[in-house]
Coordinates of C-alpha atoms in Angstrom, one line a residue:
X1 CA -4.1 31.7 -1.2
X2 CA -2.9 28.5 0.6
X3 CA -1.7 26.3 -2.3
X4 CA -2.2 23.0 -0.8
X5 CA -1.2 19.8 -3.1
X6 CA -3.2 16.1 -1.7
X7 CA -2.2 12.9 -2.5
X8 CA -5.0 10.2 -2.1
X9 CA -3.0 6.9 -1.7
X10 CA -4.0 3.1 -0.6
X11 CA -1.5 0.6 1.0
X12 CA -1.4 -3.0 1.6
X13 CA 0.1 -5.2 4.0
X14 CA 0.2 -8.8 2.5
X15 CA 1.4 -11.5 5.1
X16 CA 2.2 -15.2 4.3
X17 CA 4.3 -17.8 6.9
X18 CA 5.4 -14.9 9.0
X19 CA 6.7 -12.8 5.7
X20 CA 5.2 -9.8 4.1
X21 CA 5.1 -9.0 0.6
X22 CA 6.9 -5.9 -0.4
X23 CA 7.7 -4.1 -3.7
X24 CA 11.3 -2.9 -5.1
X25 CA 10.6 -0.1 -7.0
X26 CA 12.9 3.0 -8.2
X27 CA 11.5 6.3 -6.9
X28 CA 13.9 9.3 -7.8
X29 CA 16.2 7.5 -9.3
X30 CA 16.9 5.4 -6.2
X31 CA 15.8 1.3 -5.4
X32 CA 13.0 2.1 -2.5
X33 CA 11.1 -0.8 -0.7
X34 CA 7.7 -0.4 -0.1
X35 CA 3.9 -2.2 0.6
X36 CA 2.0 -2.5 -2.7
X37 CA 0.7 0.7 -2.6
X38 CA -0.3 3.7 -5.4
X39 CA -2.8 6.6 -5.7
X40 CA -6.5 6.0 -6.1
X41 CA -7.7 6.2 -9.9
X42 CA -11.3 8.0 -10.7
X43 CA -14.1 6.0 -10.1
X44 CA -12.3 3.9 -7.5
X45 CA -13.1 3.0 -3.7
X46 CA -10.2 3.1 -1.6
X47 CA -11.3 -0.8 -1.3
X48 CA -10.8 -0.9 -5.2
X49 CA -7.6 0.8 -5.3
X50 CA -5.5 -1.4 -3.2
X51 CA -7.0 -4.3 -4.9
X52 CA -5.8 -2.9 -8.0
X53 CA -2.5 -1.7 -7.1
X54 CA -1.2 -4.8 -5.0
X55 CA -2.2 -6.8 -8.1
X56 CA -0.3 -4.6 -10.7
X57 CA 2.7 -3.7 -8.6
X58 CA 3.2 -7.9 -6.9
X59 CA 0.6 -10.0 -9.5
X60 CA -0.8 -11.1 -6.7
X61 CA -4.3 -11.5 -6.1
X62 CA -5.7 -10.7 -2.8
X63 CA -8.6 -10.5 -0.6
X64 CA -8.9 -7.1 1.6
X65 CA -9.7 -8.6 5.1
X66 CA -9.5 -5.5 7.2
X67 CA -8.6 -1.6 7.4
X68 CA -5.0 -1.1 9.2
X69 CA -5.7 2.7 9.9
X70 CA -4.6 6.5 8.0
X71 CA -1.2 7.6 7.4
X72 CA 0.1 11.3 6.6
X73 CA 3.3 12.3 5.7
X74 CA 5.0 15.4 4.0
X75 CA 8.1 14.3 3.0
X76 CA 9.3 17.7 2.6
X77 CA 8.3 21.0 3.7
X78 CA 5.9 22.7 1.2
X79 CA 5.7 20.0 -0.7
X80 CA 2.7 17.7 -1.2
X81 CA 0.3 15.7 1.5
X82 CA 0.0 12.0 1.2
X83 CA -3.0 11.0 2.9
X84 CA -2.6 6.9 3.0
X85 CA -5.2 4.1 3.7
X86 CA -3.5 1.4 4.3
X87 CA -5.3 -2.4 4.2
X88 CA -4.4 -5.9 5.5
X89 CA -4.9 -8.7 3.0
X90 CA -4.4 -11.8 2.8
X91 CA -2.6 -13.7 -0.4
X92 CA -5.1 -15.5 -2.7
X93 CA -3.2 -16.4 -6.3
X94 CA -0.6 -15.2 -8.0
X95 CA 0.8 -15.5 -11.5
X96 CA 4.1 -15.0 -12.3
X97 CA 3.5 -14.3 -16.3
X98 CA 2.3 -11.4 -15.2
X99 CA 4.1 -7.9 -16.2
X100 CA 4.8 -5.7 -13.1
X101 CA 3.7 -2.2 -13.5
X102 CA 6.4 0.7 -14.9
X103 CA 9.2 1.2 -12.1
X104 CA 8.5 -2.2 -10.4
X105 CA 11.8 -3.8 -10.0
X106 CA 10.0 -6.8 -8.0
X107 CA 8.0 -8.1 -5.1
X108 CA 9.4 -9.8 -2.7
X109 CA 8.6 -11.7 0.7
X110 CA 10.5 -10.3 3.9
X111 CA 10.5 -11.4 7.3
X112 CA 10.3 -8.6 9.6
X113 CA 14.2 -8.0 10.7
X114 CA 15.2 -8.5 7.1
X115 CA 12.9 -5.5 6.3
X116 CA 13.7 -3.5 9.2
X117 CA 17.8 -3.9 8.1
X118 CA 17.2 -2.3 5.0
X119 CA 15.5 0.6 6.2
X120 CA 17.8 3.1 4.2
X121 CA 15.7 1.5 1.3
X122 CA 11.9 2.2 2.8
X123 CA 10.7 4.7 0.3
X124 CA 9.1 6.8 3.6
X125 CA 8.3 6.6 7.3
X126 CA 5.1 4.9 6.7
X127 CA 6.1 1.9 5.4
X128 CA 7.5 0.9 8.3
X129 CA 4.4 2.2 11.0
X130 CA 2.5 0.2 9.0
X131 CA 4.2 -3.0 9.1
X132 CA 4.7 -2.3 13.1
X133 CA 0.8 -1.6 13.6
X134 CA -0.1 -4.5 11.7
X135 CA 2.2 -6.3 14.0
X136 CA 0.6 -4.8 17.0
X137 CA -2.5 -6.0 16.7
X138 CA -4.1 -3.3 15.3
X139 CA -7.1 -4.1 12.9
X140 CA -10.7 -2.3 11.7
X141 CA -13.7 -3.5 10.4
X142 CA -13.6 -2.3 6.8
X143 CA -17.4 -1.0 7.4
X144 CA -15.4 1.5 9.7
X145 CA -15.5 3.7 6.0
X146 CA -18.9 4.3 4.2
X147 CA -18.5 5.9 1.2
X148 CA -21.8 6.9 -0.5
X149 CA -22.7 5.9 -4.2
X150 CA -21.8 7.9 -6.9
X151 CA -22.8 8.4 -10.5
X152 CA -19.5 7.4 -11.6
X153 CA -18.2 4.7 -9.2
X154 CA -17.1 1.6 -10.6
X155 CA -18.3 -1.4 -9.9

């Protein structure tokens, strides 16, 4: 039997004036930076998710403008698959009364180079593709996924 172990996860990348919202988060033990990002919750569209997530992990409030693409990584071997759809959004509100969720240490705006010096901190790989394929250019229609209606679907 092939034990396999998936991880559904969603991503953001926020910009505003040429900086891009990430989060400082422990992971491990260690201070990681990453894009508001998390794992999907039941009843959730991948749409949904990222929503969700930036909103908890930054307390901003943003609108989901366009699909960045799919990201997989095993960060070790045998371990589990994180399958990662990844969003660009653009900032709406935020409020900062708001609690950050558990592990958040904060969010922070980063220019490019001053995210690409810390890259000891990126909590994987993907963090930074993403931020270079948003910078590339690179952008889908978010019609590009159709998920059918189910019973349980929030929303």
């Amino acid at each position: 039997m092939n034990s396999f172990e998936p991880h559904i996860t969603v991503a953001c990348v926020v910009e505003q004036d040429g900086k891009f919202l990430f989060v400082r988060e422990l992971s491990k033990g260690r201070e990681v930076l990453n894009q508001p990002a998390g794992h999907v919750e039941f009843g959730e569209t991948l749409e949904q998710a990222a929503w969700r997530e930036t909103l908890e992990e930054t307390a901003w409030q943003v609108e989901i403008t366009d699909l960045l693409g799919w990201y997989i990584f095993q960060p070790q071997k045998g371990g589990g698959v994180y399958y990662r759809t990844c969003f660009v959004a653009r900032p709406v509100s935020h409020d900062p009364r708001q609690k950050l969720d558990t592990g958040i240490l904060d969010a922070e705006w980063l220019t490019p180079e001053a995210f690409r010096a810390r890259r000891d901190q990126h909590r994987s790989p993907l963090v930074e593709r993403c931020l270079d394929d948003y910078l590339s250019g690179r952008r889908l229609p978010l019609d590009t996924i159709y998920q059918h209606p189910w019973p349980l679907q929030r929303g």
